[in-house]
């Protein structure tokens, strides 16, 4: 009798499980996992689950328990698709409604600056964008990872095209959308009466003030590899007409650095450097902030950097330096090759025709060579990468080749050595931090040897200056990380404006790819864009990034197609980096000297003899990477020397797109 009762009970249990499976298989119940989880949490068994499934299938009950992932997904849908789409998804799939998302994940908008950004605006935006975000991030970081997290930050600045449209800010009763350079001195930006509007109109007609065509965005970007922390945090949104003087930008950047520094001190963070692209006015604006003095002998950094031969020790307040973003620099390196001027080395002129001949002779198809050497697409990172790598892989000329051809090939191979070191340092995810710094040192020494010998025939002074400043900044940042967090990791790929450009990508998705936002829209969507970036970095499986991401190995390994590897570079993340990047295992002096040895070997390999060897420069004195002609005169800062030149328009990495819509 007992056995019969047990069999009946088990048979009933099996029937209940089959019934539950049928209810689930019918597909009439939304978010089954949440429903089962809630029933289990409340102590219910299979019968309670069946009861809930039956009621849910008949729309008699709805599960309101939402996980953090549910809310994050709904937030992305809200910001990228709008509130109506959130409610559609809620009805169709059982997700949270827009009111629920707003209640749990709402955020305050940033303040756009109507005129010149004030300290009060910066402080308020930092409180919204940075402070609240840091508090949330630090609560989620496991204790065992805290020692690997650095404290360094980059102050990144870039422009984004906006609609030339005036907007009224109802919170502050201000008119937004005018340029910061000229407006405040001419007109009141407070909309107190129609007289104020009439005065603005008259000034616009008289061309005394201008409607902003771009917005300057300044953001704090963490060098911390943790996905929760490294999203760019904007705190300055200011309209610009691009007609101001560098001194105004210097004042803006100095104020922004001061405001950020004050805020970071509350969270044990430090501002390490500035990051920008190759904008000429900003380069001049940053010079007083990054080259105003030399590193003091009593500085903790001096023991790590002071004994590097031919290294430049100029820096700014609090030992700050500047990075010009490696991707922008390498695009400019490609553009110099495809420009009308070309490059001249050892009396050999290298232009598109010359490069095409040598690439085809090495086995490249003519169609591919034409594509890679096309000067029309300056923004294509994959094409730039493939061209520089193809040049770097060119072998020596064959013995039967003519002397003129051989001399040209050797000159091209000198460029190839420079490109190889730069590309490897930023793209080979198997390299350790020590190996990356060796590559950068070798590139710096080759740049010094080439520019001191061939001057403007080889590169513009702007390109040389920006490249050496970027390499110097990498060494400074590693030294600061060793000083502040000796056990931390340092990812070189996090230095630059990439975090800010990712934010711009989210802006484009939120606004639409066929139009631009105005300044007010930019401000109201800023914190939402930051949260979207942060969510996509935390939930690694949600965003595919580039559809052609391929991280197999470096292009210098045998059997790897250049095309596959080129397409992954623009989306490298710390999670994909395999090499050891702990700063504890890095000796900066050893890395620098090893790079110098490698550079000498490369010069011998391509049979290039510089006007002065590195040993001669060191013994003569007055030479370093920013003073390639001696006498301690800095390139670009102290004016042009003989045979130096400025960068041509077709060598720069961007067209004038301030008045055009995005593609």
XYZ file of C-alpha atoms in Angstrom:
663
model
C 0.000 0.000 0.000
C 2.827 2.424 0.839
C 4.559 1.573 -2.438
C 1.340 2.261 -4.347
C 0.981 5.636 -2.644
C 4.564 6.520 -3.548
C 4.028 5.521 -7.169
C 0.823 7.584 -7.368
C 2.612 10.594 -5.858
C 5.544 10.294 -8.232
C 3.215 9.811 -11.176
C 1.361 12.995 -10.163
C 4.684 14.858 -9.874
C 5.722 13.674 -13.336
C 2.372 14.832 -14.725
C 2.838 18.226 -13.082
C 6.290 18.621 -14.607
C 4.962 17.586 -18.023
C 2.147 20.103 -17.670
C 4.620 22.810 -16.746
C 6.745 21.908 -19.777
C 3.693 22.124 -22.045
C 2.726 25.530 -20.666
C 6.248 26.803 -21.283
C 6.441 25.196 -24.747
C 3.208 26.886 -25.863
C 5.064 30.223 -25.729
C 2.203 32.189 -24.218
C 4.123 33.137 -21.084
C 6.539 36.054 -21.183
C 9.735 36.073 -19.135
C 9.326 32.487 -17.904
C 12.681 32.571 -16.117
C 11.592 35.496 -13.949
C 8.257 33.864 -13.143
C 9.907 30.605 -12.049
C 12.550 32.492 -10.081
C 9.922 34.466 -8.148
C 7.898 31.322 -7.384
C 11.000 29.494 -6.176
C 12.070 32.476 -4.073
C 8.642 32.469 -2.383
C 9.002 28.779 -1.470
C 6.598 27.464 -4.096
C 6.876 24.054 -5.718
C 5.900 22.740 -9.129
C 2.182 23.285 -8.452
C 2.759 26.933 -7.574
C 4.775 27.327 -10.763
C 1.958 25.737 -12.811
C -0.563 28.045 -11.183
C 1.556 31.096 -12.031
C 2.167 29.869 -15.578
C -1.553 29.314 -16.114
C -2.462 32.764 -14.815
C 0.310 34.405 -16.846
C -0.795 32.635 -20.036
C -4.310 33.988 -19.454
C -2.973 37.508 -18.716
C -4.319 37.259 -15.170
C -0.966 38.133 -13.612
C 2.286 39.791 -14.644
C 5.706 39.335 -13.122
C 7.044 42.721 -12.032
C 10.410 41.572 -10.723
C 13.094 42.937 -13.041
C 16.780 42.117 -12.880
C 19.513 44.686 -13.409
C 20.051 43.297 -16.914
C 16.363 43.813 -17.724
C 16.621 47.438 -16.640
C 19.892 48.001 -18.507
C 18.451 46.605 -21.725
C 15.319 48.717 -21.369
C 17.500 51.773 -20.727
C 19.430 51.176 -23.960
C 16.162 50.783 -25.850
C 14.889 54.015 -24.305
C 17.928 56.096 -25.158
C 18.516 54.669 -28.618
C 14.926 54.066 -29.680
C 12.779 56.353 -27.568
C 10.205 55.877 -24.765
C 7.521 54.547 -27.091
C 9.752 51.658 -28.131
C 10.336 50.793 -24.454
C 6.593 50.455 -23.895
C 6.194 48.399 -27.079
C 8.872 45.997 -25.856
C 7.227 45.935 -22.420
C 3.879 44.932 -23.948
C 5.330 42.431 -26.400
C 8.027 40.786 -24.285
C 7.122 41.659 -20.712
C 9.974 44.046 -20.040
C 9.889 47.061 -17.730
C 7.826 50.061 -18.760
C 9.292 53.500 -19.341
C 8.109 54.708 -15.927
C 9.930 51.811 -14.247
C 13.125 52.521 -16.161
C 12.972 56.207 -15.293
C 12.401 55.417 -11.640
C 15.369 53.047 -11.386
C 17.839 54.494 -13.910
C 16.937 58.124 -14.413
C 19.726 60.675 -14.725
C 20.136 64.424 -14.574
C 21.110 66.275 -17.761
C 24.333 68.228 -18.091
C 24.457 71.985 -18.502
C 25.610 73.302 -21.857
C 27.538 76.555 -21.632
C 25.748 79.471 -23.256
C 28.955 81.520 -23.285
C 32.458 80.780 -22.053
C 32.247 77.771 -19.666
C 32.306 78.773 -16.011
C 33.790 76.961 -13.031
C 30.302 76.592 -11.545
C 29.036 74.831 -14.690
C 32.047 72.525 -14.735
C 31.668 71.641 -11.053
C 27.963 70.903 -11.446
C 28.537 68.742 -14.544
C 31.373 66.867 -12.860
C 29.083 66.112 -9.943
C 26.498 64.640 -12.325
C 28.771 62.938 -14.838
C 31.818 61.884 -12.822
C 31.183 61.815 -9.080
C 27.903 59.867 -9.101
C 29.313 57.448 -11.668
C 32.478 56.822 -9.655
C 30.480 56.138 -6.504
C 28.384 53.553 -8.347
C 31.444 51.968 -9.966
C 33.470 51.656 -6.780
C 30.628 49.852 -5.020
C 30.723 47.125 -7.695
C 34.487 46.501 -7.875
C 35.652 43.294 -6.130
C 38.201 43.856 -3.372
C 40.727 41.512 -4.988
C 40.907 43.742 -8.089
C 41.369 47.084 -6.347
C 45.183 46.819 -6.301
C 45.256 46.432 -10.112
C 43.248 49.606 -10.704
C 45.152 52.771 -11.470
C 44.146 56.265 -10.473
C 45.125 58.092 -13.663
C 42.765 60.130 -15.817
C 42.990 61.698 -19.252
C 41.371 65.039 -20.039
C 40.142 64.484 -23.593
C 38.839 67.228 -25.854
C 37.324 67.038 -29.303
C 34.663 68.719 -31.416
C 31.432 67.313 -32.769
C 29.398 68.941 -35.536
C 26.052 70.363 -34.380
C 23.048 71.945 -36.039
C 23.409 75.710 -36.386
C 20.298 76.382 -34.360
C 19.504 78.524 -31.320
C 17.652 76.929 -28.394
C 16.134 78.235 -25.188
C 17.217 76.527 -21.976
C 14.115 76.763 -19.731
C 15.980 75.712 -16.582
C 18.328 78.716 -16.685
C 16.436 81.011 -19.087
C 19.448 81.233 -21.419
C 19.860 81.158 -25.182
C 22.084 78.265 -26.306
C 23.795 77.662 -29.633
C 26.026 80.732 -30.013
C 29.819 80.666 -30.144
C 31.722 81.161 -26.903
C 34.483 83.153 -28.616
C 32.540 86.358 -29.330
C 29.062 86.291 -27.807
C 29.457 87.233 -24.143
C 31.345 90.441 -24.910
C 28.640 91.597 -27.337
C 25.250 90.454 -26.048
C 23.334 89.234 -23.049
C 22.489 85.547 -23.257
C 19.638 85.768 -20.760
C 16.214 85.795 -22.413
C 14.504 88.385 -20.207
C 12.515 90.095 -22.972
C 12.201 90.380 -26.742
C 14.743 93.198 -26.606
C 17.395 90.590 -25.771
C 16.347 88.492 -28.754
C 16.407 91.532 -31.046
C 19.903 92.442 -29.847
C 21.130 88.917 -30.614
C 19.599 89.058 -34.079
C 21.252 92.398 -34.875
C 24.638 91.110 -33.724
C 24.236 87.978 -35.843
C 23.316 89.988 -38.943
C 26.302 92.283 -38.354
C 28.560 89.193 -38.043
C 29.704 90.315 -34.606
C 28.674 86.984 -33.103
C 28.139 83.577 -34.707
C 25.894 80.571 -34.427
C 28.030 77.644 -33.264
C 28.841 75.122 -35.981
C 30.556 72.684 -33.619
C 30.514 71.864 -29.935
C 33.708 71.461 -27.952
C 33.315 68.484 -25.643
C 35.752 68.034 -22.755
C 35.586 64.759 -20.858
C 37.428 62.855 -18.164
C 38.473 59.368 -19.278
C 39.868 56.879 -16.778
C 42.970 54.799 -17.489
C 41.447 52.128 -15.267
C 40.952 48.893 -17.272
C 37.731 48.053 -15.422
C 34.835 48.237 -17.883
C 32.654 50.099 -15.384
C 35.092 52.975 -15.061
C 36.584 53.759 -18.441
C 33.637 55.451 -20.153
C 34.312 59.103 -20.969
C 32.595 61.500 -18.559
C 31.849 64.825 -20.317
C 31.680 67.949 -18.197
C 32.113 70.797 -20.700
C 29.767 71.304 -23.666
C 30.450 74.594 -25.399
C 29.554 75.968 -28.814
C 32.357 77.228 -31.039
C 32.690 78.988 -34.375
C 36.350 77.850 -34.714
C 37.453 81.481 -35.121
C 38.926 82.018 -31.672
C 42.562 82.458 -30.688
C 44.669 79.750 -28.982
C 44.854 81.803 -25.771
C 41.105 81.328 -25.269
C 41.487 77.567 -25.584
C 44.412 77.634 -23.169
C 42.216 79.374 -20.599
C 39.396 76.906 -21.205
C 41.640 73.849 -20.868
C 43.401 75.250 -17.810
C 40.065 75.893 -16.093
C 38.792 72.452 -17.062
C 41.945 70.768 -15.756
C 41.652 72.665 -12.480
C 38.000 71.729 -12.019
C 38.671 68.080 -12.831
C 41.713 67.959 -10.565
C 39.690 69.308 -7.635
C 36.962 66.734 -8.193
C 39.380 63.816 -8.602
C 41.123 64.560 -5.313
C 37.929 63.555 -3.520
C 38.168 60.108 -5.130
C 41.947 59.577 -4.969
C 42.262 60.133 -8.706
C 44.862 62.168 -10.591
C 44.927 63.928 -13.931
C 47.868 62.500 -15.888
C 47.618 64.112 -19.312
C 45.590 65.862 -21.985
C 44.426 64.081 -25.137
C 43.423 65.599 -28.447
C 43.738 65.208 -32.198
C 46.023 67.234 -34.442
C 44.025 70.483 -34.409
C 46.506 73.326 -34.972
C 44.962 75.866 -32.593
C 44.612 73.320 -29.832
C 48.231 72.298 -30.255
C 49.230 75.916 -29.615
C 46.773 76.155 -26.745
C 48.218 73.084 -25.042
C 51.843 74.180 -25.333
C 51.755 76.444 -22.216
C 50.035 73.650 -20.292
C 52.410 70.822 -21.244
C 55.794 72.401 -22.059
C 56.075 75.233 -19.551
C 58.857 73.712 -17.445
C 61.184 70.728 -17.131
C 60.786 67.841 -14.740
C 62.228 68.728 -11.340
C 65.116 66.555 -10.055
C 63.303 66.064 -6.749
C 60.205 64.716 -8.507
C 59.527 60.984 -7.969
C 59.284 60.695 -11.756
C 62.815 61.981 -12.269
C 64.386 58.793 -10.947
C 62.541 56.864 -13.671
C 62.781 59.353 -16.564
C 65.715 61.635 -15.786
C 68.370 59.181 -16.978
C 66.876 58.393 -20.382
C 69.349 59.648 -23.030
C 67.844 62.073 -25.577
C 64.471 61.946 -23.789
C 62.600 65.234 -23.421
C 61.661 66.185 -19.859
C 59.476 69.209 -20.614
C 56.047 69.058 -18.991
C 53.395 71.290 -17.478
C 51.919 71.887 -14.066
C 51.848 68.689 -11.986
C 54.064 67.022 -14.641
C 51.235 66.924 -17.213
C 51.889 65.994 -20.830
C 49.777 65.574 -23.964
C 48.742 62.707 -26.229
C 47.691 63.289 -29.845
C 45.929 59.916 -30.269
C 47.855 57.268 -32.148
C 45.113 56.511 -34.677
C 44.961 60.136 -35.782
C 48.750 60.205 -36.059
C 48.981 57.070 -38.168
C 46.238 58.328 -40.463
C 48.370 61.433 -40.952
C 51.378 59.200 -41.678
C 49.393 57.523 -44.444
C 48.142 60.846 -45.768
C 51.715 62.124 -46.040
C 52.420 59.202 -48.378
C 49.349 59.853 -50.533
C 49.654 63.655 -50.551
C 50.638 65.653 -53.609
C 53.975 66.529 -51.997
C 55.004 63.009 -51.031
C 58.154 62.224 -49.034
C 61.829 62.595 -49.936
C 64.540 60.484 -48.264
C 68.195 60.424 -49.321
C 67.254 62.302 -52.473
C 64.646 59.674 -53.357
C 61.133 61.023 -53.904
C 58.439 58.658 -52.658
C 54.875 59.251 -53.827
C 51.830 57.181 -54.729
C 53.304 55.979 -58.016
C 56.560 54.876 -56.409
C 54.813 53.051 -53.587
C 52.381 51.386 -55.969
C 55.262 50.024 -58.048
C 57.045 48.511 -55.057
C 53.876 47.074 -53.506
C 52.855 45.415 -56.784
C 56.382 44.067 -57.245
C 56.041 42.467 -53.813
C 52.905 40.603 -54.886
C 50.068 43.010 -54.107
C 47.263 43.236 -56.651
C 47.071 46.515 -58.565
C 43.436 47.028 -57.510
C 44.378 46.642 -53.836
C 47.331 49.008 -54.195
C 45.122 51.642 -55.820
C 42.581 51.282 -53.010
C 45.153 51.589 -50.215
C 46.868 54.570 -51.844
C 43.678 56.485 -52.599
C 43.848 59.958 -51.005
C 40.061 60.320 -50.922
C 39.199 58.317 -47.796
C 41.229 59.834 -44.963
C 39.159 58.278 -42.178
C 39.430 54.600 -43.118
C 41.460 53.059 -40.299
C 41.563 49.588 -41.862
C 43.003 50.871 -45.154
C 45.552 52.982 -43.302
C 46.608 49.993 -41.239
C 46.945 47.700 -44.250
C 49.039 50.227 -46.166
C 51.455 50.894 -43.311
C 51.828 47.180 -42.608
C 52.385 46.394 -46.289
C 55.187 48.974 -46.378
C 56.643 47.602 -43.146
C 56.765 44.079 -44.620
C 58.597 45.023 -47.822
C 61.801 42.957 -48.130
C 65.145 44.163 -49.403
C 65.534 44.572 -53.139
C 66.811 41.596 -55.104
C 70.444 41.498 -56.152
C 69.525 41.767 -59.824
C 67.526 44.989 -59.303
C 68.958 48.263 -60.565
C 70.846 50.508 -58.094
C 68.192 53.235 -58.321
C 65.425 50.768 -57.534
C 67.431 49.352 -54.636
C 68.046 52.826 -53.187
C 64.339 53.614 -53.392
C 63.452 50.326 -51.702
C 65.866 51.050 -48.858
C 64.331 54.487 -48.338
C 60.855 52.970 -48.231
C 62.084 50.338 -45.780
C 63.224 53.095 -43.414
C 59.611 54.276 -43.306
C 58.558 50.660 -42.887
C 60.658 50.292 -39.755
C 59.023 53.397 -38.249
C 55.531 52.168 -39.104
C 56.253 48.660 -37.827
C 57.229 49.866 -34.378
C 54.264 52.220 -34.084
C 51.666 49.763 -35.345
C 53.017 46.878 -33.275
C 52.991 48.926 -30.081
C 49.288 49.694 -30.394
C 47.860 46.618 -32.141
C 49.787 43.494 -31.177
C 47.678 42.279 -28.275
C 50.259 39.661 -27.326
C 52.921 42.204 -26.403
C 53.771 43.011 -22.816
C 53.900 46.623 -21.684
C 57.683 46.397 -21.657
C 57.723 45.295 -25.309
C 55.303 48.062 -26.256
C 57.594 50.675 -24.706
C 60.613 49.217 -26.518
C 58.761 49.614 -29.823
C 57.853 53.206 -28.973
C 61.448 53.994 -28.036
C 62.705 52.519 -31.306
C 60.138 54.566 -33.247
C 61.115 57.730 -31.365
C 64.808 57.254 -32.158
C 64.076 56.546 -35.832
C 61.908 59.660 -36.001
C 64.746 61.650 -34.438
C 67.339 60.265 -36.853
C 65.148 60.825 -39.896
C 63.892 64.305 -39.046
C 67.288 65.641 -37.965
C 68.678 64.526 -41.334
C 65.911 65.181 -43.878
C 63.751 67.752 -42.045
C 60.751 68.952 -44.038
C 61.493 66.647 -46.952
C 60.505 63.774 -44.694
C 57.726 65.049 -42.420
C 56.050 68.260 -41.387
C 57.116 69.802 -38.094
C 53.573 69.325 -36.747
C 53.598 65.591 -37.426
C 57.037 65.121 -35.883
C 56.102 67.196 -32.835
C 52.823 65.356 -32.241
C 54.376 61.922 -32.662
C 57.225 62.568 -30.237
C 54.873 64.179 -27.717
C 52.655 61.092 -27.818
C 55.561 58.702 -27.268
C 56.882 60.875 -24.448
C 53.436 60.933 -22.860
C 53.316 57.125 -22.829
C 56.535 56.998 -20.798
C 55.325 59.727 -18.449
C 52.002 57.940 -17.839
C 53.695 54.621 -17.078
C 56.048 56.399 -14.660
C 53.092 58.060 -12.913
C 51.292 54.733 -12.623
C 54.402 53.131 -11.105
C 54.550 56.010 -8.631
C 50.880 55.941 -7.639
C 49.903 52.262 -8.006
C 52.979 50.000 -8.270
C 50.868 46.849 -8.733
C 48.463 48.296 -11.282
C 48.009 47.442 -14.928
C 48.514 50.052 -17.623
C 46.868 49.688 -21.030
C 48.470 51.922 -23.621
C 45.392 51.660 -25.852
C 43.320 53.563 -23.266
C 45.401 56.726 -23.706
C 43.915 59.094 -26.271
C 40.514 60.300 -27.406
C 39.003 56.887 -28.164
C 36.671 56.957 -25.147
C 35.313 60.325 -26.258
C 34.829 59.105 -29.824
C 32.829 56.135 -28.536
C 30.596 58.620 -26.767
C 30.141 60.502 -30.043
C 29.118 57.212 -31.663
C 26.343 56.773 -29.090
C 25.267 60.376 -29.702
C 24.918 59.593 -33.398
C 22.776 56.551 -32.651
C 20.535 58.504 -30.286
C 20.056 61.493 -32.611
C 20.148 59.662 -35.933
C 22.930 59.121 -38.432
C 21.451 61.500 -41.008
C 21.331 64.609 -38.846
C 23.207 66.498 -36.146
C 22.091 67.403 -32.646
C 21.910 70.994 -31.538
C 23.752 72.131 -28.412
C 20.737 71.734 -26.125
C 20.053 68.205 -27.380
C 23.700 67.350 -26.871
C 23.545 68.417 -23.228
C 20.272 66.662 -22.414
C 21.528 63.382 -23.866
C 25.065 63.462 -22.478
C 24.580 61.497 -19.260
C 22.359 59.027 -21.094
C 25.093 58.431 -23.647
C 27.633 57.852 -20.865
C 25.353 55.270 -19.258
C 24.840 53.552 -22.610
C 28.598 53.271 -23.149
C 29.044 51.945 -19.622
C 26.270 49.345 -20.036
C 27.688 48.101 -23.337
C 31.132 47.775 -21.775
C 29.737 45.855 -18.791
C 27.532 43.529 -20.848
C 30.164 42.304 -23.262
C 27.864 40.023 -25.243
C 25.337 42.680 -26.191
C 27.280 44.897 -28.548
C 29.136 43.180 -31.352
C 31.176 46.335 -31.955
C 32.639 45.917 -35.379
C 31.083 43.085 -37.352
C 34.552 42.093 -38.579
C 36.378 41.924 -35.256
C 39.209 39.413 -35.543
C 41.829 39.179 -32.818
C 43.939 36.180 -33.735
C 47.507 37.334 -33.765
C 49.793 40.037 -35.063
C 50.168 40.565 -38.797
C 53.865 39.784 -38.567
C 53.111 36.146 -37.754
C 53.101 33.842 -40.735
C 49.820 32.845 -42.328
C 47.732 35.760 -41.128
C 45.905 37.946 -43.616
C 46.559 41.671 -43.308
C 42.935 42.423 -44.152
C 41.531 40.402 -41.234
C 43.890 41.902 -38.704
C 43.432 45.440 -40.019
C 39.702 45.319 -39.471
C 39.999 44.631 -35.747
C 42.331 47.426 -34.695
C 39.793 50.204 -34.298
C 37.990 48.242 -31.580
C 40.735 46.837 -29.357
C 39.764 46.663 -25.692
C 41.686 45.745 -22.535
C 39.712 42.492 -22.298
C 41.301 41.369 -25.575
C 44.883 42.204 -24.582
C 46.871 39.075 -23.698
C 50.300 40.507 -22.853
C 51.432 41.301 -19.311
C 50.791 45.000 -18.728
C 51.626 45.238 -15.019
C 53.840 48.269 -14.463
C 55.795 46.461 -11.755
C 57.718 44.500 -14.388
C 58.698 47.556 -16.439
C 62.061 49.304 -16.210
C 61.698 52.498 -18.217
C 65.422 53.108 -18.652
C 65.964 49.566 -19.927
C 63.040 49.871 -22.348
C 64.301 53.202 -23.673
C 67.883 52.012 -24.164
C 66.761 48.746 -25.758
C 64.662 50.716 -28.224
C 67.704 52.809 -29.106
C 69.675 49.642 -29.863
C 66.845 48.342 -32.042
C 66.697 51.677 -33.898
C 70.429 51.505 -34.660
C 69.949 47.997 -36.034
C 67.091 49.223 -38.224
C 69.198 52.100 -39.568
C 71.939 49.644 -40.472
C 69.417 47.300 -42.071
C 68.095 49.995 -44.425
C 71.597 51.442 -44.985
C 70.663 54.886 -43.741
C 73.299 57.119 -42.172
C 71.840 60.050 -40.190
C 73.587 63.414 -40.097
C 74.463 62.735 -36.454
C 74.477 59.445 -34.614
C 72.691 59.129 -31.296
C 76.037 58.948 -29.510
C 77.156 62.189 -31.175
C 73.924 63.931 -30.232
C 74.336 62.814 -26.641
C 77.961 63.950 -26.401
C 77.335 67.313 -28.119
C 74.458 68.179 -25.776
C 71.345 70.217 -26.516
C 69.739 67.353 -28.451
C 66.669 65.382 -27.482
C 63.576 64.037 -29.207
C 61.906 67.477 -29.323
C 65.172 69.246 -30.155
C 66.512 67.320 -33.165
C 68.850 70.138 -34.276
C 70.494 70.831 -30.921
C 70.710 74.041 -28.832
C 67.659 72.841 -26.854
C 65.299 74.589 -29.295
C 61.980 72.778 -29.383
C 60.459 71.855 -32.719
C 57.527 74.089 -33.630
C 57.582 75.886 -30.270
C 60.666 77.970 -31.071
C 59.829 78.501 -34.732
C 60.945 76.748 -37.886
C 64.578 75.933 -38.515
C 66.052 75.773 -41.997
C 64.163 73.443 -44.369
C 61.354 72.736 -41.925
C 57.775 73.083 -43.151
C 54.155 73.153 -42.027
C 51.687 70.345 -42.579
C 49.744 70.605 -45.835
C 45.960 70.345 -45.956
C 46.027 66.979 -47.745
C 48.333 65.532 -45.072
C 45.870 66.145 -42.254
C 43.559 63.375 -41.125
C 40.219 65.133 -41.510
C 38.304 67.317 -43.893
C 36.388 70.429 -42.859
C 33.094 68.818 -41.855
C 31.869 71.425 -39.391
C 29.055 72.548 -41.668
C 28.094 69.163 -43.097
C 25.925 66.365 -41.851
C 27.548 63.057 -40.882
C 27.699 60.297 -43.441
